Coordinates of C-alpha atoms in Angstrom, one line a residue:
Chain X
M16 CA 54.4 144.5 54.5
S17 CA 56.3 145.9 57.5
N18 CA 53.0 147.1 59.0
K19 CA 51.6 143.6 58.8
I20 CA 54.7 142.2 60.5
E21 CA 54.4 144.8 63.2
S22 CA 50.7 143.9 63.7
L23 CA 51.6 140.2 63.9
K24 CA 54.3 141.0 66.5
L25 CA 51.8 143.0 68.5
L26 CA 49.2 140.3 68.3
F27 CA 51.8 137.8 69.5
K28 CA 52.8 140.0 72.4
L29 CA 49.2 140.7 73.5
S30 CA 48.2 137.1 73.2
K31 CA 51.1 136.1 75.3
M32 CA 50.1 138.6 77.9
E33 CA 46.5 137.3 77.9
I34 CA 47.7 133.7 78.3
K35 CA 50.0 134.6 81.1
N36 CA 47.2 136.5 82.9
N37 CA 44.7 133.7 82.4
L38 CA 47.1 131.0 83.5
L39 CA 47.6 132.7 86.9
T40 CA 43.9 132.9 87.7
L41 CA 42.0 130.9 90.3
R42 CA 39.9 129.4 87.5
M43 CA 43.0 127.9 86.0
M44 CA 44.0 126.5 89.4
V45 CA 40.6 124.7 89.5
L46 CA 40.8 123.6 85.8
F47 CA 44.2 122.1 85.7
P48 CA 43.6 119.2 88.1
I49 CA 40.2 118.6 86.3
L50 CA 42.1 118.3 83.0
M51 CA 44.7 116.0 84.5
L52 CA 42.1 113.7 86.1
F53 CA 39.8 113.6 83.1
I54 CA 42.3 113.3 80.2
G55 CA 45.1 111.6 82.0
G56 CA 42.9 109.4 84.1
S57 CA 40.7 108.3 81.2
S58 CA 43.8 107.4 79.1
W59 CA 45.2 105.4 81.9
G60 CA 41.9 103.6 82.5
F61 CA 41.0 102.9 78.9
S62 CA 44.5 101.6 78.1
D63 CA 44.3 99.1 81.0
R64 CA 43.8 95.7 79.3
N65 CA 42.4 94.2 82.5
A66 CA 39.8 97.0 82.9
Q67 CA 36.1 96.0 82.4
L68 CA 34.6 98.8 80.3
P69 CA 30.8 99.2 80.1
A70 CA 28.7 97.9 77.2
D71 CA 30.9 96.7 74.3
V72 CA 33.4 99.5 74.5
S73 CA 36.9 98.3 73.8
A74 CA 40.2 100.0 73.1
N75 CA 42.7 97.8 71.4
T76 CA 45.1 100.3 70.0
P77 CA 46.6 103.6 71.5
F78 CA 44.6 105.7 69.1
E79 CA 41.4 104.0 70.1
V80 CA 42.3 104.9 73.7
L81 CA 42.8 108.5 72.6
F82 CA 39.5 108.4 70.8
L83 CA 37.6 107.2 73.9
S84 CA 39.5 109.8 75.9
S85 CA 38.3 112.5 73.6
V86 CA 34.9 112.2 75.3
F87 CA 36.6 113.4 78.4
V88 CA 38.3 116.2 76.5
L89 CA 34.8 117.3 75.5
F90 CA 33.6 117.3 79.1
S91 CA 36.6 118.9 80.7
A92 CA 38.6 121.1 78.2
T93 CA 35.6 122.6 76.5
L94 CA 34.2 123.4 79.9
G95 CA 37.6 125.0 80.7
V96 CA 37.1 127.3 77.7
V97 CA 33.7 128.2 79.1
L98 CA 35.3 128.9 82.5
I99 CA 38.0 131.2 81.1
G100 CA 36.0 132.8 78.3
F101 CA 32.4 133.2 79.4
D102 CA 33.1 136.8 80.7
G103 CA 36.1 137.6 78.6
I104 CA 34.4 140.5 77.0
S105 CA 31.5 141.3 79.3
R106 CA 33.8 141.7 82.3
K107 CA 36.0 144.2 80.6
K108 CA 33.0 146.0 79.2
N109 CA 31.2 146.3 82.5
S110 CA 34.4 147.4 84.4
G111 CA 35.1 150.2 81.8
L112 CA 38.4 148.7 80.8
L113 CA 37.3 147.9 77.3
A114 CA 36.6 151.7 76.8
I115 CA 40.2 152.5 77.7
E116 CA 41.5 149.8 75.4
F117 CA 39.3 151.0 72.5
C118 CA 40.6 154.5 73.0
Q119 CA 44.1 153.2 72.1
P120 CA 45.4 153.6 68.6
T121 CA 45.4 149.8 67.9
S122 CA 43.0 148.0 65.6
R123 CA 40.1 146.3 67.3
T124 CA 40.7 143.3 65.2
I125 CA 44.1 142.8 66.8
L126 CA 42.6 143.3 70.3
G127 CA 39.8 140.8 69.6
L128 CA 42.2 138.2 68.1
S129 CA 44.5 138.5 71.1
Q130 CA 41.5 137.8 73.3
L131 CA 40.5 134.9 71.2
F132 CA 44.0 133.4 71.1
G133 CA 44.4 134.2 74.8
V134 CA 41.3 132.2 75.8
W135 CA 42.0 129.4 73.4
L136 CA 45.7 128.8 74.1
T137 CA 45.2 129.1 77.9
V138 CA 43.2 125.9 77.8
A139 CA 44.7 124.3 74.6
L140 CA 48.3 124.4 75.8
P141 CA 47.7 122.5 79.1
T142 CA 45.3 120.2 77.3
I143 CA 48.0 119.3 74.7
I144 CA 50.7 118.9 77.4
I145 CA 48.4 116.6 79.4
S146 CA 47.5 114.7 76.2
L147 CA 51.2 114.1 75.6
I148 CA 51.6 112.9 79.1
S149 CA 48.6 110.6 78.4
I150 CA 50.6 109.1 75.5
L151 CA 53.3 108.1 78.0
L152 CA 50.6 106.6 80.3
I153 CA 49.2 104.7 77.4
Y154 CA 52.6 103.4 76.5
K155 CA 53.1 102.3 80.1
Q156 CA 49.9 100.2 79.9
M157 CA 49.9 99.0 76.3
D158 CA 53.6 99.0 75.5
A159 CA 52.8 100.9 72.3
F160 CA 52.7 104.5 71.0
P161 CA 50.1 105.9 68.6
S162 CA 51.5 106.6 65.2
I163 CA 52.8 110.2 64.5
G164 CA 49.8 110.7 62.1
D165 CA 47.3 109.6 64.8
L166 CA 49.0 111.8 67.3
I167 CA 49.0 114.9 65.0
L168 CA 45.3 114.3 64.1
F169 CA 44.4 114.0 67.8
I170 CA 46.2 117.2 68.8
F171 CA 45.0 119.0 65.7
A172 CA 41.4 118.1 66.3
T173 CA 41.6 118.8 70.0
S174 CA 43.1 122.2 69.4
L175 CA 40.5 123.0 66.8
V176 CA 37.5 122.1 69.0
L177 CA 38.9 124.3 71.7
L178 CA 39.3 127.2 69.2
W179 CA 35.7 126.7 68.1
Y180 CA 34.5 126.9 71.7
A181 CA 36.7 129.9 72.4
S182 CA 35.1 131.8 69.4
I183 CA 31.6 130.8 70.6
Q184 CA 32.3 131.8 74.2
L185 CA 33.7 135.2 73.3
L186 CA 30.9 135.8 70.8
V187 CA 28.3 135.2 73.4
S188 CA 30.3 137.1 76.0
S189 CA 30.3 140.1 73.7
V190 CA 26.5 139.9 73.7
A191 CA 26.1 139.5 77.5
K192 CA 25.1 142.6 79.4
D193 CA 26.1 141.3 82.9
V194 CA 27.7 138.4 84.7
G195 CA 24.3 136.6 85.0
S196 CA 23.7 136.6 81.3
A197 CA 27.3 135.8 80.5
V198 CA 27.1 132.7 82.7
T199 CA 23.7 131.7 81.2
L200 CA 24.8 132.2 77.6
G201 CA 28.2 130.6 78.1
V202 CA 27.1 127.5 79.9
G203 CA 24.0 127.4 77.7
A204 CA 26.1 127.2 74.5
W205 CA 28.2 124.4 76.1
L206 CA 25.2 122.5 77.3
L207 CA 23.6 122.7 73.8
F208 CA 26.5 121.0 72.1
T209 CA 27.6 118.7 75.0
M210 CA 24.3 117.5 76.4
I211 CA 21.4 118.4 74.2
W212 CA 22.8 117.8 70.8
L213 CA 21.8 114.1 70.7
L214 CA 18.2 115.0 71.6
I215 CA 18.2 117.6 68.8
T216 CA 19.5 114.9 66.4
T217 CA 16.9 112.4 67.5
V218 CA 14.0 114.9 67.2
L219 CA 15.2 116.0 63.7
A220 CA 15.5 112.3 62.6
T221 CA 12.0 111.6 63.8
I222 CA 10.6 114.7 62.0
L223 CA 12.4 113.7 58.8
G224 CA 11.3 110.1 59.0
V225 CA 14.6 108.5 59.9
D226 CA 14.3 105.6 62.4
A227 CA 15.6 107.0 65.6
T228 CA 14.5 104.1 67.8
N229 CA 17.6 102.1 67.0
M230 CA 20.7 104.2 67.0
D231 CA 22.8 101.4 65.6
N232 CA 21.0 101.3 62.3
E233 CA 23.0 102.6 59.3
Q234 CA 20.3 105.1 58.2
F235 CA 20.4 106.9 61.6
A236 CA 24.3 106.7 61.7
S237 CA 24.5 108.4 58.4
F238 CA 21.9 111.0 59.4
S239 CA 23.6 111.7 62.8
S240 CA 27.0 112.2 61.1
K241 CA 25.5 114.9 58.9
V242 CA 23.8 116.6 61.8
D243 CA 27.0 116.4 63.9
M244 CA 28.8 118.5 61.3
F245 CA 26.8 121.4 62.8
S246 CA 28.1 120.8 66.3
P247 CA 31.7 121.4 67.3
N248 CA 31.6 118.3 69.5
G249 CA 30.1 116.2 66.7
L250 CA 32.7 117.4 64.1
Y251 CA 35.5 116.7 66.6
Q252 CA 34.3 113.1 66.9
L253 CA 33.9 112.8 63.2
L254 CA 37.5 114.1 62.6
L255 CA 38.8 111.4 65.0
E256 CA 36.6 108.7 63.6
A257 CA 38.1 109.3 60.2
K258 CA 41.2 107.4 61.4
L259 CA 39.3 104.5 63.0
D260 CA 38.4 101.3 61.3
N261 CA 35.0 99.6 61.7
V262 CA 33.1 102.9 61.9
S263 CA 29.8 103.0 60.1
R264 CA 29.4 106.7 59.9
K265 CA 32.4 107.9 58.0
L266 CA 31.9 111.1 55.9
P267 CA 33.8 112.0 52.8
I268 CA 37.0 114.1 53.5
W269 CA 35.7 117.1 51.5
Q270 CA 32.6 117.3 53.7
L271 CA 34.7 117.1 56.8
S272 CA 37.1 119.7 55.4
I273 CA 34.3 122.2 54.6
A274 CA 32.8 121.7 58.1
T275 CA 36.2 122.2 59.7
I276 CA 36.9 125.4 57.7
F277 CA 33.4 126.7 58.5
W278 CA 33.8 126.1 62.3
T279 CA 37.3 127.5 62.3
F280 CA 36.5 130.8 60.5
I281 CA 32.8 131.6 60.7
P282 CA 32.4 131.9 64.5
S283 CA 35.8 133.7 64.8
Y284 CA 34.7 136.1 62.0
F285 CA 31.5 136.8 63.7
F286 CA 33.2 137.4 67.0
I287 CA 35.7 139.9 65.4
W288 CA 32.9 141.6 63.5
R289 CA 30.9 141.9 66.7
F290 CA 34.0 143.1 68.6
N291 CA 34.6 145.8 66.0
K292 CA 31.0 147.0 66.4
L293 CA 30.9 146.9 70.2
H294 CA 30.0 150.0 72.1
A295 CA 32.3 150.2 75.1
Chain U
M2 CA 48.9 180.7 69.3
A3 CA 46.2 178.5 70.6
K4 CA 44.7 176.3 67.9
A5 CA 41.6 174.2 67.7
L6 CA 42.7 170.6 67.9
L7 CA 39.3 169.0 67.6
E8 CA 36.0 170.5 66.3
F9 CA 32.5 169.1 66.2
N10 CA 30.1 170.8 63.9
A11 CA 26.3 170.1 64.2
V12 CA 27.0 166.5 65.4
D13 CA 24.0 164.3 66.2
F14 CA 24.0 160.9 67.8
H15 CA 21.2 158.6 69.2
H16 CA 21.7 155.4 71.0
K17 CA 20.0 152.4 69.4
I18 CA 17.8 150.6 71.8
P19 CA 16.5 147.0 71.2
S20 CA 12.8 147.0 70.7
P21 CA 11.9 143.5 69.5
K22 CA 8.8 142.9 67.5
I23 CA 7.2 139.5 66.7
F24 CA 8.3 139.5 63.1
N25 CA 11.5 141.5 63.7
P26 CA 13.2 140.4 67.0
L27 CA 16.3 142.5 66.2
N28 CA 14.3 145.7 65.7
K29 CA 15.9 148.8 67.3
I30 CA 14.7 152.3 67.9
H31 CA 16.5 155.6 68.3
G32 CA 16.8 156.3 72.0
L33 CA 18.3 159.2 73.8
G34 CA 21.4 160.9 72.5
I35 CA 22.8 164.3 71.7
E36 CA 21.7 166.8 69.1
N37 CA 23.3 169.6 67.1
I38 CA 26.5 169.7 69.1
S39 CA 29.1 172.2 68.0
L40 CA 32.3 172.8 70.0
S41 CA 36.0 173.3 69.7
L42 CA 38.8 171.9 72.0
I43 CA 41.6 174.4 72.0
S44 CA 45.2 173.7 73.0
G45 CA 46.0 175.0 76.5
N46 CA 42.4 175.3 77.5
I47 CA 40.5 173.5 80.2
I48 CA 36.8 173.3 79.4
G49 CA 34.2 172.1 81.9
L50 CA 31.4 170.0 80.5
V51 CA 28.5 170.5 83.0
G52 CA 25.1 169.2 83.1
P53 CA 22.7 167.1 85.3
N54 CA 22.5 163.3 85.1
G55 CA 21.3 162.2 81.6
A56 CA 22.3 165.5 79.9
G57 CA 24.5 163.6 77.4
K58 CA 27.9 164.4 78.8
T59 CA 29.3 160.8 78.7
T60 CA 27.8 160.3 75.2
L61 CA 29.5 163.4 74.0
M62 CA 32.8 162.3 75.6
K63 CA 32.6 159.0 73.9
L64 CA 31.9 160.6 70.6
L65 CA 34.9 162.9 71.0
A66 CA 37.1 159.9 71.9
G67 CA 35.9 158.0 68.8
L68 CA 34.2 155.3 70.8
L69 CA 30.8 156.2 69.2
I70 CA 30.3 157.1 65.6
P71 CA 28.0 160.2 65.0
D72 CA 24.8 159.8 63.1
D73 CA 25.4 163.1 61.4
G74 CA 27.6 166.2 61.5
E75 CA 31.2 167.1 60.9
I76 CA 34.4 166.3 62.8
I77 CA 37.6 168.3 62.1
F78 CA 40.7 167.0 63.7
N79 CA 43.9 169.2 63.6
G80 CA 42.4 171.1 60.7
E81 CA 41.5 167.9 58.7
K82 CA 38.0 166.7 58.2
I83 CA 37.3 163.2 59.3
E84 CA 34.7 160.9 57.9
N85 CA 32.1 159.6 60.3
T86 CA 33.3 156.0 60.1
N87 CA 36.1 154.6 62.2
R88 CA 38.4 157.2 63.6
P89 CA 41.9 156.7 62.2
N90 CA 44.7 155.6 64.5
W91 CA 46.7 158.9 64.1
S92 CA 43.8 160.8 65.7
K93 CA 43.4 158.3 68.5
K94 CA 47.1 158.7 69.3
M95 CA 46.3 162.3 70.2
I96 CA 43.3 161.6 72.5
G97 CA 43.4 160.2 76.0
M98 CA 40.2 159.4 77.7
M99 CA 39.4 158.7 81.3
P100 CA 36.0 157.0 81.3
E101 CA 33.6 157.4 84.3
N102 CA 33.7 154.9 87.1
I103 CA 36.2 152.3 86.0
H104 CA 36.0 149.3 88.4
W105 CA 39.5 148.4 89.1
Y106 CA 39.5 145.0 90.8
G107 CA 41.4 141.8 91.0
T108 CA 44.9 140.7 91.7
S109 CA 46.4 142.6 88.9
T110 CA 48.5 145.7 89.7
P111 CA 48.8 149.2 88.4
F112 CA 52.1 148.3 86.8
K113 CA 50.5 145.4 84.9
V114 CA 47.5 147.6 83.8
I115 CA 49.8 150.2 82.4
E116 CA 52.2 147.6 80.9
R117 CA 49.3 146.2 78.9
L118 CA 48.3 149.6 77.6
F119 CA 51.9 150.4 76.7
T120 CA 52.0 147.1 74.8
I121 CA 48.7 147.9 73.0
R122 CA 50.2 151.2 72.0
N123 CA 53.5 149.5 70.9
M124 CA 55.4 151.6 73.4
K125 CA 58.5 150.5 75.3
N126 CA 57.8 149.3 78.8
N127 CA 61.0 150.6 80.5
N128 CA 59.6 153.7 82.2
I129 CA 56.3 152.5 83.7
E130 CA 57.2 153.2 87.3
K131 CA 58.3 156.8 86.5
F132 CA 55.0 157.2 84.6
L133 CA 53.1 156.0 87.6
D134 CA 55.1 158.3 89.8
F135 CA 53.7 161.2 87.8
V136 CA 50.2 160.5 89.1
G137 CA 51.4 159.6 92.6
L138 CA 51.1 155.8 92.2
G139 CA 54.8 154.9 92.0
V140 CA 54.9 153.4 95.5
K141 CA 51.8 151.3 94.8
A142 CA 52.9 150.1 91.4
H143 CA 53.1 146.5 92.4
D144 CA 50.2 146.4 94.9
S145 CA 47.0 144.5 93.9
L146 CA 44.1 146.6 92.5
D147 CA 41.9 145.3 95.3
S148 CA 44.2 146.9 97.9
L149 CA 44.0 150.4 96.4
S150 CA 41.7 153.2 97.6
Q151 CA 39.0 154.9 95.4
G152 CA 41.3 157.9 95.0
M153 CA 44.1 155.7 93.8
H154 CA 41.8 154.0 91.4
Q155 CA 41.0 157.4 90.0
R156 CA 44.7 158.2 89.7
L157 CA 45.2 154.9 87.8
S158 CA 42.4 155.9 85.4
L159 CA 44.0 159.3 84.9
A160 CA 47.3 157.5 84.2
C161 CA 45.6 155.4 81.5
A162 CA 44.4 158.6 79.9
L163 CA 47.9 160.1 79.9
I164 CA 49.6 157.2 78.2
G165 CA 51.3 158.4 75.0
S166 CA 51.2 162.0 76.1
P167 CA 48.0 162.8 74.1
D168 CA 47.2 166.4 73.1
I169 CA 43.6 166.1 74.1
L170 CA 42.4 164.8 77.4
L171 CA 38.8 163.8 77.9
L172 CA 38.1 163.3 81.6
D173 CA 34.6 162.0 82.5
E174 CA 33.7 162.8 86.1
P175 CA 37.3 162.5 87.3
M176 CA 36.6 164.0 90.8
N177 CA 34.3 161.2 91.8
G178 CA 35.6 159.6 95.0
L179 CA 38.5 162.0 95.5
D180 CA 38.9 163.7 98.9
P181 CA 39.5 167.5 99.0
V182 CA 43.2 167.1 99.2
A183 CA 43.3 164.8 96.2
R184 CA 41.1 167.2 94.3
E185 CA 43.5 170.1 94.9
A186 CA 46.4 167.9 93.7
F187 CA 44.3 166.7 90.7
A188 CA 43.5 170.3 89.8
G189 CA 47.2 171.2 89.9
V190 CA 48.1 168.3 87.6
L191 CA 45.5 169.4 85.1
K192 CA 46.6 173.0 85.2
N193 CA 50.2 171.9 84.5
L194 CA 49.0 169.7 81.6
A195 CA 47.1 172.7 80.2
K196 CA 50.2 174.8 80.4
Q197 CA 52.0 172.2 78.3
G198 CA 49.4 173.0 75.6
K199 CA 47.0 170.2 76.1
A200 CA 43.3 170.7 75.5
I201 CA 41.3 169.3 78.4
L202 CA 37.6 168.6 78.6
I203 CA 36.5 167.7 82.1
S204 CA 32.9 166.7 82.8
S205 CA 31.1 167.0 86.1
H206 CA 27.6 167.5 87.4
Q207 CA 29.1 169.7 90.2
L208 CA 29.8 173.2 89.1
A209 CA 31.5 174.3 92.2
E210 CA 34.4 171.8 91.9
L211 CA 35.1 172.9 88.3
E212 CA 34.8 176.6 88.9
R213 CA 38.3 177.2 90.0
M214 CA 40.1 175.1 87.4
V215 CA 38.3 175.7 84.0
D216 CA 38.7 178.5 81.5
S217 CA 35.2 178.1 80.2
V218 CA 32.2 175.8 80.5
I219 CA 29.8 174.0 78.2
L220 CA 26.4 173.6 79.7
M221 CA 24.4 170.6 78.6
H222 CA 20.8 169.8 79.2
N223 CA 18.6 167.2 77.5
G224 CA 21.3 166.3 75.0
E225 CA 21.9 169.8 73.8
I226 CA 24.5 172.5 74.5
I227 CA 22.5 175.3 76.0
E228 CA 25.3 177.7 76.8
T229 CA 29.0 178.0 76.4
G230 CA 31.6 180.4 77.6
N231 CA 33.2 181.9 80.6
L232 CA 31.2 181.1 83.8
E233 CA 31.3 184.7 85.0
N234 CA 30.0 186.0 81.6
I235 CA 27.2 183.4 81.7
R236 CA 26.2 184.6 85.2
K237 CA 26.2 188.2 84.0
K238 CA 24.2 187.4 80.9
Y239 CA 21.5 185.7 82.8
G240 CA 21.6 187.9 85.9
I241 CA 22.7 185.2 88.2
H242 CA 24.5 186.5 91.2
N243 CA 25.6 185.1 94.6
D244 CA 23.3 185.7 97.6
L245 CA 24.9 186.9 100.8
I246 CA 25.0 184.7 103.8
L247 CA 25.5 186.0 107.3
K248 CA 25.7 183.7 110.3
F249 CA 25.2 184.9 113.9
P250 CA 25.6 183.0 117.1
K251 CA 22.3 184.2 118.5
K252 CA 18.9 185.2 117.2
I253 CA 18.4 188.9 116.1
N254 CA 14.9 190.0 117.0
D255 CA 14.8 193.5 115.5
L256 CA 16.3 192.6 112.1
D257 CA 13.9 194.8 110.1
E258 CA 14.7 197.8 112.3
I259 CA 18.5 197.3 112.0
L260 CA 18.4 197.0 108.2
S261 CA 16.1 199.9 107.8
K262 CA 18.8 202.1 109.3
G263 CA 21.0 201.3 106.4
N264 CA 18.8 202.8 103.7
F265 CA 19.2 199.8 101.4
E266 CA 16.8 199.6 98.5
N267 CA 14.6 196.5 98.0
L268 CA 16.6 194.2 100.2
N269 CA 15.0 190.8 100.2
Y270 CA 16.1 188.3 102.8
K271 CA 15.2 185.0 104.5
V272 CA 16.2 183.9 108.0
S273 CA 16.6 180.5 109.4
E274 CA 17.4 179.4 112.9
I275 CA 18.9 176.0 113.8
E276 CA 19.8 175.7 117.5
D277 CA 22.3 178.5 118.2
N278 CA 22.9 179.4 114.5
F279 CA 20.9 182.3 113.2
T280 CA 21.4 182.6 109.4
I281 CA 20.3 185.5 107.2
K282 CA 20.3 184.9 103.4
I283 CA 20.1 188.2 101.5
N284 CA 19.1 187.9 97.9
S285 CA 21.3 189.5 95.3
P286 CA 20.1 192.7 93.6
K287 CA 19.4 192.5 89.9
G288 CA 22.8 193.9 88.8
G289 CA 24.7 191.9 91.4
W290 CA 26.5 193.1 94.5
D291 CA 28.9 196.0 94.5
T292 CA 31.6 196.0 97.1
K293 CA 30.3 199.2 98.8
T294 CA 26.8 197.8 99.5
K295 CA 28.3 194.6 100.9
Q296 CA 30.5 196.6 103.1
E297 CA 27.6 198.8 104.3
I298 CA 25.5 195.8 105.2
L299 CA 28.3 194.4 107.3
E300 CA 28.9 197.8 109.0
C301 CA 25.2 198.1 109.7
F302 CA 25.2 194.9 111.8
I303 CA 28.5 195.7 113.5
S304 CA 27.4 199.2 114.5
N305 CA 24.3 197.6 116.1
N306 CA 26.7 195.3 118.0
M307 CA 25.6 192.3 116.0
I308 CA 28.9 190.6 115.0
P309 CA 28.5 187.8 112.4
Y310 CA 30.9 184.9 112.8
D311 CA 30.5 184.1 109.1
F312 CA 30.0 186.4 106.1
T313 CA 30.1 184.7 102.7
S314 CA 28.7 184.6 99.2
Q315 CA 26.5 181.5 98.6
K316 CA 27.9 179.3 95.9
I317 CA 25.7 179.1 92.8
E318 CA 24.7 175.5 92.0
L319 CA 24.3 174.1 88.6
V320 CA 20.6 173.8 89.0
E321 CA 20.3 177.6 89.4
I322 CA 22.2 178.3 86.3
L323 CA 20.3 175.7 84.3
S324 CA 17.1 177.1 85.6
A325 CA 18.1 180.6 84.4
V326 CA 19.3 179.4 81.0
T327 CA 16.4 177.0 80.3
G328 CA 13.8 179.2 81.9
L329 CA 12.5 176.2 83.8
D330 CA 11.6 176.4 87.5
V331 CA 14.5 175.3 89.8
D332 CA 12.4 172.5 91.2
K333 CA 11.5 171.2 87.7
V334 CA 14.8 171.6 85.9
G335 CA 16.6 168.7 87.8
M336 CA 13.6 166.4 87.5
S337 CA 12.8 166.9 83.9
L338 CA 13.6 163.8 82.0
R339 CA 13.7 163.3 78.3
E340 CA 11.3 161.0 76.6
K341 CA 13.0 158.4 74.5
G342 CA 12.6 158.7 70.8
D343 CA 10.5 156.3 68.8
N344 CA 11.9 156.6 65.3
N345 CA 12.5 153.2 63.7
E346 CA 16.0 152.7 62.6

């Protein structure tokens, strides 16, 4: 028991060290204003009742504003995880530092988890802080706060999507042999879920005989919600949609829960497994 | 009494190399590695691990450090047999490794690097500066890694290996990038550590730089240990002796005549002339030089008014010893590369 407590303490210390080191990097200096502009700016803009939003997009409640802002979270914060984590393992491996760390009498699982928490929380903490600031911006514009439940769901889902990306990034970083392949794999994984996923969904729908010419039809909405469970971005949106009214593609809670548990544990497990097998 | 801290008995290891096939994209084959390695690291001993590039020195170091897991063979640590799976933490506590060519860069500092490793080892961080002082980096503790010289980077790598005062030190090419002064200092540090009872294995492809500091050497070639023991004994065993080098400020025209006066038996020599330097290299006789013969050769020249400005023994290079031990030609021994294996995993 005391060994487990010691291990947890060590994990906490190492993660804190990782976060501190990551927060002081040039990458973070670049990322912070981007997060501020994307998340804060979008919340401010969507909550402006006089703003003319494209198409039939409308945000009438604070949570709907947060839901619309979540698209900007997907574009900025997940990219931030890519920025911080794409070479998290490969850089240490190529510099020889990983060999020194692997020689130390500490379990690789703890070292790997500290890397994972380091990358995740480096982006998640500023994102949460900026999201809380956004709540104040929304209040300024709409004179209303989201409910505590809505706020917890938003922060919980946002933190989770960043954890999923951190696991994916570190997993691909552990496979990368050099900086070039680390960038390619890291950005490639981000592009797959952020840009290409809709194309994949449409192609699959066409192959399986689902009408993909009209994305508003119920059959396609139901199909896309199932495919989205296989994408971190899609699942993030589905989690937030669970709290929205007038959404046609709601999934049962048990399906969302299974997908959430899968994305939280399976990529992290594979990363730690890979980290344990890694040749430094 | 000196005891064996770590023993390898008939250890084999082969790197797994990706070799994708159409129906098996994750296929791997056995690549190069090391075979049938048996050695003991004894407390208080400094052992030189010598071999040309690709001999398997780094692979052996990583196996000893527990970074790689052997395919086969037996590991005995402090008298206790260890299974070939993950090395237990108690054994890692006793091993410090300095890997080859660590690229220290960035805005971090030696202090932060050591602080992180102290934390990983769950050690208290209150004597990091003193610790860095030991390797001569105390004054640079808070400078950025980018601002440190190559020699200082090497010292930092050594400091990493010394954390936790391990009983076994594995140093992979530690002399790379060190100037002669730093090498002397480095050798002094290692000798002190050996006196404290540590077993030190130090790899290099340059025999000369190890010669003065090691108690014995392990010669590796093509993934195998081809000879072990005291360097002098290896030389004697294979009849490898230093050639004599004499340097003169001007050319000697009647060299044969001068040497014939000395009644030396079967004296083979070569001459070379570069600008004002006239060099004579006299090959060693089969049993090596005795002091008297060397003295007579020198007297022979001096009595003929030919005063050498330099009179030395030529250092024997690794390639010459490898050539003698393997029986390969000197020109071929350095260039002989192993073919990679093709056994499916």
